[in-house]
Amino acid sequence: MRRKVFFAVLLASCIGLLAAGAVASSAIFATHATTQTHSTHVTTRATTHAKKAAKATVITVIEGKPSELAFQLSKSTKLKVGTYTFKVTNKGLGFHTFKFCTAPVKTATKNTCVGKVTKVLHPGQSATLTVKIKKAGKYEYLCSVPGHAAAGMKGLIGVGVAVKAAPRPPATTTTTTTPTAPPTTTTTASGPPTANGCPYGTPAGTTIGSDEDGDESGTGADDHDGCL
């Protein structure tokens, strides 16, 4: 009788150990599966972000051409909703910025806005600016240096709509030239427009626009529409 009881207890203990082992194995498998799932999720998310970054459309922006207070854009009309990277280079003689205004407008009449902007670019400097446009409309871009947008350094980008296309940068060509000393220029970083009517950061001698009222020649009152 005692022997039967002993074997019954032994059998129950073995069954308990087997059950505990099965539970532990299940827990280990579940943990491993969860770790694999998390790792796969992280990898998938990183791949998705990389694909989105790769799909950004590049727009080349030239500042200071074809005139000092002007932009040239490689694309500006009938764009698709999506992510855009602006590659901005200052090829003028003064200093400028490139600001993309994030709120759609009807016309390019504002001289300031809320948006993303590059650092101040001095002649020869470059910067990139990436924005995500989520809906169609007309979006303004401008130079945020005081006085430049008011003098005409601004324009519109059409997303899903047509706008008057901005001048396109000329095709890149390779030429050999003899280096020459840069011209001497005078710029004003802040404060009111200079006495000759030049907006801040515009080299003296730059003509913003003709006025035919004599202020550039000294025979009339200065109305800030040009530079001496």
PDB file of C-alpha atoms in Angstrom:
ATOM      1  CA  MET A   1       0.000   0.000   0.000  1.00  0.00           C
ATOM      2  CA  ARG A   2       2.792   2.373   0.947  1.00  0.00           C
ATOM      3  CA  ARG A   3       4.574   1.520  -2.286  1.00  0.00           C
ATOM      4  CA  LYS A   4       1.484   2.464  -4.319  1.00  0.00           C
ATOM      5  CA  VAL A   5       1.212   5.796  -2.490  1.00  0.00           C
ATOM      6  CA  PHE A   6       4.896   6.497  -3.105  1.00  0.00           C
ATOM      7  CA  PHE A   7       4.581   5.844  -6.839  1.00  0.00           C
ATOM      8  CA  ALA A   8       1.446   7.982  -7.026  1.00  0.00           C
ATOM      9  CA  VAL A   9       3.237  10.907  -5.384  1.00  0.00           C
ATOM     10  CA  LEU A  10       6.254  10.418  -7.654  1.00  0.00           C
ATOM     11  CA  LEU A  11       4.031  10.347 -10.734  1.00  0.00           C
ATOM     12  CA  ALA A  12       2.244  13.548  -9.668  1.00  0.00           C
ATOM     13  CA  SER A  13       5.577  15.276  -9.108  1.00  0.00           C
ATOM     14  CA  CYS A  14       6.783  14.286 -12.555  1.00  0.00           C
ATOM     15  CA  ILE A  15       3.580  15.550 -14.144  1.00  0.00           C
ATOM     16  CA  GLY A  16       3.971  18.858 -12.240  1.00  0.00           C
ATOM     17  CA  LEU A  17       7.562  19.265 -13.409  1.00  0.00           C
ATOM     18  CA  LEU A  18       6.571  18.562 -17.006  1.00  0.00           C
ATOM     19  CA  ALA A  19       3.747  21.124 -16.808  1.00  0.00           C
ATOM     20  CA  ALA A  20       6.072  23.752 -15.322  1.00  0.00           C
ATOM     21  CA  GLY A  21       8.600  23.102 -18.080  1.00  0.00           C
ATOM     22  CA  ALA A  22       5.930  23.509 -20.730  1.00  0.00           C
ATOM     23  CA  VAL A  23       4.812  26.845 -19.224  1.00  0.00           C
ATOM     24  CA  ALA A  24       8.401  28.102 -19.090  1.00  0.00           C
ATOM     25  CA  SER A  25       9.007  27.058 -22.696  1.00  0.00           C
ATOM     26  CA  SER A  26       5.851  28.847 -23.784  1.00  0.00           C
ATOM     27  CA  ALA A  27       6.942  32.010 -21.966  1.00  0.00           C
ATOM     28  CA  ILE A  28      10.386  31.911 -23.565  1.00  0.00           C
ATOM     29  CA  PHE A  29       8.857  31.377 -27.021  1.00  0.00           C
ATOM     30  CA  ALA A  30       6.402  34.236 -26.499  1.00  0.00           C
ATOM     31  CA  THR A  31       9.213  36.584 -25.405  1.00  0.00           C
ATOM     32  CA  HIS A  32      11.304  35.614 -28.424  1.00  0.00           C
ATOM     33  CA  ALA A  33       8.342  36.128 -30.756  1.00  0.00           C
ATOM     34  CA  THR A  34       7.631  39.568 -29.222  1.00  0.00           C
ATOM     35  CA  THR A  35      11.283  40.576 -29.615  1.00  0.00           C
ATOM     36  CA  GLN A  36      11.263  39.448 -33.235  1.00  0.00           C
ATOM     37  CA  THR A  37       8.035  41.353 -33.907  1.00  0.00           C
ATOM     38  CA  HIS A  38       9.435  44.567 -32.354  1.00  0.00           C
ATOM     39  CA  SER A  39      12.679  44.216 -34.311  1.00  0.00           C
ATOM     40  CA  THR A  40      10.743  43.698 -37.540  1.00  0.00           C
ATOM     41  CA  HIS A  41       8.561  46.747 -36.777  1.00  0.00           C
ATOM     42  CA  VAL A  42      11.611  48.956 -36.137  1.00  0.00           C
ATOM     43  CA  THR A  43      13.287  47.753 -39.342  1.00  0.00           C
ATOM     44  CA  THR A  44      10.111  48.315 -41.373  1.00  0.00           C
ATOM     45  CA  ARG A  45       9.653  51.812 -39.939  1.00  0.00           C
ATOM     46  CA  ALA A  46      13.279  52.755 -40.710  1.00  0.00           C
ATOM     47  CA  THR A  47      12.884  51.429 -44.259  1.00  0.00           C
ATOM     48  CA  THR A  48       9.671  53.429 -44.714  1.00  0.00           C
ATOM     49  CA  HIS A  49      11.352  56.647 -43.528  1.00  0.00           C
ATOM     50  CA  ALA A  50      14.290  56.007 -45.863  1.00  0.00           C
ATOM     51  CA  LYS A  51      11.934  55.510 -48.814  1.00  0.00           C
ATOM     52  CA  LYS A  52      10.041  58.701 -47.988  1.00  0.00           C
ATOM     53  CA  ALA A  53      13.307  60.665 -47.785  1.00  0.00           C
ATOM     54  CA  ALA A  54      14.417  59.208 -51.108  1.00  0.00           C
ATOM     55  CA  LYS A  55      11.165  60.333 -52.746  1.00  0.00           C
ATOM     56  CA  ALA A  56      11.716  64.028 -51.950  1.00  0.00           C
ATOM     57  CA  THR A  57      11.668  66.082 -55.162  1.00  0.00           C
ATOM     58  CA  VAL A  58      14.676  68.403 -55.516  1.00  0.00           C
ATOM     59  CA  ILE A  59      14.150  71.995 -56.663  1.00  0.00           C
ATOM     60  CA  THR A  60      17.219  74.096 -57.455  1.00  0.00           C
ATOM     61  CA  VAL A  61      17.017  77.718 -56.282  1.00  0.00           C
ATOM     62  CA  ILE A  62      19.448  80.438 -57.406  1.00  0.00           C
ATOM     63  CA  GLU A  63      19.473  83.755 -55.516  1.00  0.00           C
ATOM     64  CA  GLY A  64      20.705  87.026 -56.989  1.00  0.00           C
ATOM     65  CA  LYS A  65      20.009  86.057 -60.608  1.00  0.00           C
ATOM     66  CA  PRO A  66      18.956  87.251 -63.190  1.00  0.00           C
ATOM     67  CA  SER A  67      19.051  90.399 -61.001  1.00  0.00           C
ATOM     68  CA  GLU A  68      20.222  90.957 -57.430  1.00  0.00           C
ATOM     69  CA  LEU A  69      16.725  90.867 -55.924  1.00  0.00           C
ATOM     70  CA  ALA A  70      15.412  87.832 -57.812  1.00  0.00           C
ATOM     71  CA  PHE A  71      15.135  84.051 -57.619  1.00  0.00           C
ATOM     72  CA  GLN A  72      15.495  81.346 -60.253  1.00  0.00           C
ATOM     73  CA  LEU A  73      13.739  78.004 -59.601  1.00  0.00           C
ATOM     74  CA  SER A  74      14.108  74.800 -61.604  1.00  0.00           C
ATOM     75  CA  LYS A  75      10.437  73.923 -60.876  1.00  0.00           C
ATOM     76  CA  SER A  76       7.605  76.133 -59.656  1.00  0.00           C
ATOM     77  CA  THR A  77       4.271  75.267 -61.309  1.00  0.00           C
ATOM     78  CA  LYS A  78       1.849  72.306 -61.386  1.00  0.00           C
ATOM     79  CA  LEU A  79       3.810  70.427 -58.727  1.00  0.00           C
ATOM     80  CA  LYS A  80       2.415  67.369 -56.961  1.00  0.00           C
ATOM     81  CA  VAL A  81       1.571  67.182 -53.265  1.00  0.00           C
ATOM     82  CA  GLY A  82       4.573  65.703 -51.479  1.00  0.00           C
ATOM     83  CA  THR A  83       8.004  66.380 -49.986  1.00  0.00           C
ATOM     84  CA  TYR A  84      10.366  68.878 -51.604  1.00  0.00           C
ATOM     85  CA  THR A  85      14.004  69.694 -50.950  1.00  0.00           C
ATOM     86  CA  PHE A  86      15.114  73.172 -52.062  1.00  0.00           C
ATOM     87  CA  LYS A  87      18.833  73.382 -52.853  1.00  0.00           C
ATOM     88  CA  VAL A  88      19.572  77.101 -52.537  1.00  0.00           C
ATOM     89  CA  THR A  89      22.722  78.898 -53.746  1.00  0.00           C
ATOM     90  CA  ASN A  90      23.415  82.631 -53.511  1.00  0.00           C
ATOM     91  CA  LYS A  91      25.002  83.812 -56.744  1.00  0.00           C
ATOM     92  CA  GLY A  92      24.374  87.498 -56.098  1.00  0.00           C
ATOM     93  CA  LEU A  93      26.580  90.184 -54.583  1.00  0.00           C
ATOM     94  CA  GLY A  94      24.518  90.807 -51.432  1.00  0.00           C
ATOM     95  CA  PHE A  95      23.235  88.414 -48.775  1.00  0.00           C
ATOM     96  CA  HIS A  96      19.876  86.648 -48.933  1.00  0.00           C
ATOM     97  CA  THR A  97      17.693  83.889 -47.461  1.00  0.00           C
ATOM     98  CA  PHE A  98      15.104  81.559 -48.967  1.00  0.00           C
ATOM     99  CA  LYS A  99      11.863  81.178 -47.004  1.00  0.00           C
ATOM    100  CA  PHE A 100       9.005  78.836 -47.939  1.00  0.00           C
ATOM    101  CA  CYS A 101       5.664  80.034 -46.577  1.00  0.00           C
ATOM    102  CA  THR A 102       3.599  77.104 -45.278  1.00  0.00           C
ATOM    103  CA  ALA A 103       0.124  78.696 -45.622  1.00  0.00           C
ATOM    104  CA  PRO A 104      -1.384  78.822 -49.145  1.00  0.00           C
ATOM    105  CA  VAL A 105      -2.196  82.280 -50.539  1.00  0.00           C
ATOM    106  CA  LYS A 106      -4.051  83.725 -53.531  1.00  0.00           C
ATOM    107  CA  THR A 107      -1.320  86.097 -54.734  1.00  0.00           C
ATOM    108  CA  ALA A 108       2.282  86.866 -53.820  1.00  0.00           C
ATOM    109  CA  THR A 109       1.498  90.110 -52.021  1.00  0.00           C
ATOM    110  CA  LYS A 110       2.847  89.432 -48.531  1.00  0.00           C
ATOM    111  CA  ASN A 111       6.376  90.426 -47.586  1.00  0.00           C
ATOM    112  CA  THR A 112       6.519  88.240 -44.478  1.00  0.00           C
ATOM    113  CA  CYS A 113       5.012  84.900 -43.490  1.00  0.00           C
ATOM    114  CA  VAL A 114       5.180  81.847 -41.250  1.00  0.00           C
ATOM    115  CA  GLY A 115       7.313  79.105 -42.749  1.00  0.00           C
ATOM    116  CA  LYS A 116      10.724  77.451 -42.976  1.00  0.00           C
ATOM    117  CA  VAL A 117      13.784  79.515 -43.852  1.00  0.00           C
ATOM    118  CA  THR A 118      17.458  78.936 -44.607  1.00  0.00           C
ATOM    119  CA  LYS A 119      20.259  80.671 -42.769  1.00  0.00           C
ATOM    120  CA  VAL A 120      21.476  83.992 -44.194  1.00  0.00           C
ATOM    121  CA  LEU A 121      23.523  83.114 -47.264  1.00  0.00           C
ATOM    122  CA  HIS A 122      26.434  85.319 -48.257  1.00  0.00           C
ATOM    123  CA  PRO A 123      27.700  85.326 -51.867  1.00  0.00           C
ATOM    124  CA  GLY A 124      28.702  81.819 -52.936  1.00  0.00           C
ATOM    125  CA  GLN A 125      27.105  80.047 -49.955  1.00  0.00           C
ATOM    126  CA  SER A 126      24.511  77.261 -50.229  1.00  0.00           C
ATOM    127  CA  ALA A 127      21.910  75.573 -48.007  1.00  0.00           C
ATOM    128  CA  THR A 128      19.100  73.022 -48.261  1.00  0.00           C
ATOM    129  CA  LEU A 129      15.524  73.280 -47.025  1.00  0.00           C
ATOM    130  CA  THR A 130      13.046  70.362 -46.944  1.00  0.00           C
ATOM    131  CA  VAL A 131       9.290  70.882 -46.626  1.00  0.00           C
ATOM    132  CA  LYS A 132       6.270  68.579 -46.855  1.00  0.00           C
ATOM    133  CA  ILE A 133       3.294  70.019 -48.721  1.00  0.00           C
ATOM    134  CA  LYS A 134       0.073  68.238 -47.785  1.00  0.00           C
ATOM    135  CA  LYS A 135      -2.510  70.023 -49.912  1.00  0.00           C
ATOM    136  CA  ALA A 136      -2.791  71.784 -53.261  1.00  0.00           C
ATOM    137  CA  GLY A 137      -2.621  75.558 -53.537  1.00  0.00           C
ATOM    138  CA  LYS A 138      -0.360  78.516 -54.224  1.00  0.00           C
ATOM    139  CA  TYR A 139       2.558  78.885 -51.824  1.00  0.00           C
ATOM    140  CA  GLU A 140       4.723  81.966 -51.532  1.00  0.00           C
ATOM    141  CA  TYR A 141       8.491  82.000 -51.227  1.00  0.00           C
ATOM    142  CA  LEU A 142      10.551  85.077 -50.401  1.00  0.00           C
ATOM    143  CA  CYS A 143      13.788  86.494 -49.082  1.00  0.00           C
ATOM    144  CA  SER A 144      13.335  87.308 -45.397  1.00  0.00           C
ATOM    145  CA  VAL A 145      16.142  89.889 -45.286  1.00  0.00           C
ATOM    146  CA  PRO A 146      14.301  93.160 -44.413  1.00  0.00           C
ATOM    147  CA  GLY A 147      13.340  95.098 -47.525  1.00  0.00           C
ATOM    148  CA  HIS A 148      14.154  92.413 -50.103  1.00  0.00           C
ATOM    149  CA  ALA A 149      10.672  90.881 -50.482  1.00  0.00           C
ATOM    150  CA  ALA A 150       9.118  94.351 -50.625  1.00  0.00           C
ATOM    151  CA  ALA A 151      11.538  95.162 -53.458  1.00  0.00           C
ATOM    152  CA  GLY A 152      10.323  92.134 -55.425  1.00  0.00           C
ATOM    153  CA  MET A 153      12.389  89.193 -54.168  1.00  0.00           C
ATOM    154  CA  LYS A 154       9.477  86.758 -53.867  1.00  0.00           C
ATOM    155  CA  GLY A 155       7.248  84.516 -55.957  1.00  0.00           C
ATOM    156  CA  LEU A 156       4.718  81.680 -56.028  1.00  0.00           C
ATOM    157  CA  ILE A 157       4.937  77.907 -56.263  1.00  0.00           C
ATOM    158  CA  GLY A 158       1.865  76.138 -57.628  1.00  0.00           C
ATOM    159  CA  VAL A 159       1.022  72.755 -56.093  1.00  0.00           C
ATOM    160  CA  GLY A 160      -1.728  71.100 -58.092  1.00  0.00           C
ATOM    161  CA  VAL A 161      -2.363  74.441 -59.812  1.00  0.00           C
ATOM    162  CA  ALA A 162      -0.635  76.544 -62.434  1.00  0.00           C
ATOM    163  CA  VAL A 163       1.244  79.738 -61.603  1.00  0.00           C
ATOM    164  CA  LYS A 164       3.480  81.988 -63.644  1.00  0.00           C
ATOM    165  CA  ALA A 165       6.688  80.020 -63.814  1.00  0.00           C
ATOM    166  CA  ALA A 166       9.751  81.537 -62.171  1.00  0.00           C
ATOM    167  CA  PRO A 167      12.844  82.043 -64.354  1.00  0.00           C
ATOM    168  CA  ARG A 168      14.777  78.781 -64.600  1.00  0.00           C
ATOM    169  CA  PRO A 169      18.498  78.549 -63.833  1.00  0.00           C
ATOM    170  CA  PRO A 170      20.619  78.303 -66.989  1.00  0.00           C
ATOM    171  CA  ALA A 171      22.081  74.952 -67.961  1.00  0.00           C
ATOM    172  CA  THR A 172      25.359  74.233 -66.201  1.00  0.00           C
ATOM    173  CA  THR A 173      28.400  74.604 -68.463  1.00  0.00           C
ATOM    174  CA  THR A 174      32.097  74.175 -67.787  1.00  0.00           C
ATOM    175  CA  THR A 175      34.299  77.148 -68.694  1.00  0.00           C
ATOM    176  CA  THR A 176      37.829  78.215 -67.863  1.00  0.00           C
ATOM    177  CA  THR A 177      38.251  81.802 -66.677  1.00  0.00           C
ATOM    178  CA  THR A 178      41.039  83.856 -65.171  1.00  0.00           C
ATOM    179  CA  PRO A 179      40.281  84.720 -61.519  1.00  0.00           C
ATOM    180  CA  THR A 180      39.744  88.416 -60.873  1.00  0.00           C
ATOM    181  CA  ALA A 181      39.382  90.399 -57.683  1.00  0.00           C
ATOM    182  CA  PRO A 182      35.723  90.661 -56.536  1.00  0.00           C
ATOM    183  CA  PRO A 183      34.115  94.080 -56.912  1.00  0.00           C
ATOM    184  CA  THR A 184      34.006  96.315 -53.884  1.00  0.00           C
ATOM    185  CA  THR A 185      30.464  96.571 -52.536  1.00  0.00           C
ATOM    186  CA  THR A 186      28.755  98.257 -49.625  1.00  0.00           C
ATOM    187  CA  THR A 187      25.904  96.518 -47.795  1.00  0.00           C
ATOM    188  CA  THR A 188      23.710  97.435 -44.848  1.00  0.00           C
ATOM    189  CA  ALA A 189      22.768  94.613 -42.449  1.00  0.00           C
ATOM    190  CA  SER A 190      20.037  96.382 -40.508  1.00  0.00           C
ATOM    191  CA  GLY A 191      18.260  99.686 -40.009  1.00  0.00           C
ATOM    192  CA  PRO A 192      16.261 101.779 -42.472  1.00  0.00           C
ATOM    193  CA  PRO A 193      17.004 101.757 -46.207  1.00  0.00           C
ATOM    194  CA  THR A 194      20.208 103.586 -47.070  1.00  0.00           C
ATOM    195  CA  ALA A 195      20.051 107.132 -48.410  1.00  0.00           C
ATOM    196  CA  ASN A 196      20.349 105.887 -51.979  1.00  0.00           C
ATOM    197  CA  GLY A 197      17.202 103.765 -51.640  1.00  0.00           C
ATOM    198  CA  CYS A 198      18.905 100.329 -51.500  1.00  0.00           C
ATOM    199  CA  PRO A 199      17.163  97.712 -49.306  1.00  0.00           C
ATOM    200  CA  TYR A 200      19.292  96.051 -46.622  1.00  0.00           C
ATOM    201  CA  GLY A 201      22.020  93.800 -47.942  1.00  0.00           C
ATOM    202  CA  THR A 202      21.834  95.120 -51.510  1.00  0.00           C
ATOM    203  CA  PRO A 203      25.149  96.268 -53.016  1.00  0.00           C
ATOM    204  CA  ALA A 204      25.377  99.939 -53.932  1.00  0.00           C
ATOM    205  CA  GLY A 205      25.092 100.375 -57.685  1.00  0.00           C
ATOM    206  CA  THR A 206      22.270  97.807 -58.044  1.00  0.00           C
ATOM    207  CA  THR A 207      19.221  98.939 -59.996  1.00  0.00           C
ATOM    208  CA  ILE A 208      16.000  97.496 -58.600  1.00  0.00           C
ATOM    209  CA  GLY A 209      13.678  99.076 -61.144  1.00  0.00           C
ATOM    210  CA  SER A 210      13.405 102.113 -63.377  1.00  0.00           C
ATOM    211  CA  ASP A 211      11.332 105.005 -62.075  1.00  0.00           C
ATOM    212  CA  GLU A 212      11.845 107.859 -64.539  1.00  0.00           C
ATOM    213  CA  ASP A 213      11.314 110.375 -61.739  1.00  0.00           C
ATOM    214  CA  GLY A 214      14.928 111.450 -61.333  1.00  0.00           C
ATOM    215  CA  ASP A 215      15.744 110.213 -57.838  1.00  0.00           C
ATOM    216  CA  GLU A 216      18.635 108.025 -59.046  1.00  0.00           C
ATOM    217  CA  SER A 217      20.127 110.967 -60.948  1.00  0.00           C
ATOM    218  CA  GLY A 218      19.750 113.302 -57.984  1.00  0.00           C
ATOM    219  CA  THR A 219      17.140 115.559 -59.598  1.00  0.00           C
ATOM    220  CA  GLY A 220      14.132 114.226 -57.690  1.00  0.00           C
ATOM    221  CA  ALA A 221      13.072 112.932 -54.271  1.00  0.00           C
ATOM    222  CA  ASP A 222      14.179 109.416 -53.338  1.00  0.00           C
ATOM    223  CA  ASP A 223      11.180 107.032 -53.411  1.00  0.00           C
ATOM    224  CA  HIS A 224      13.164 103.834 -52.628  1.00  0.00           C
ATOM    225  CA  ASP A 225      12.528 102.177 -55.964  1.00  0.00           C
ATOM    226  CA  GLY A 226      16.126 101.944 -57.037  1.00  0.00           C
ATOM    227  CA  CYS A 227      19.741 102.193 -55.911  1.00  0.00           C
ATOM    228  CA  LEU A 228      22.234 104.865 -56.918  1.00  0.00           C
TER     229      LEU A 228
END
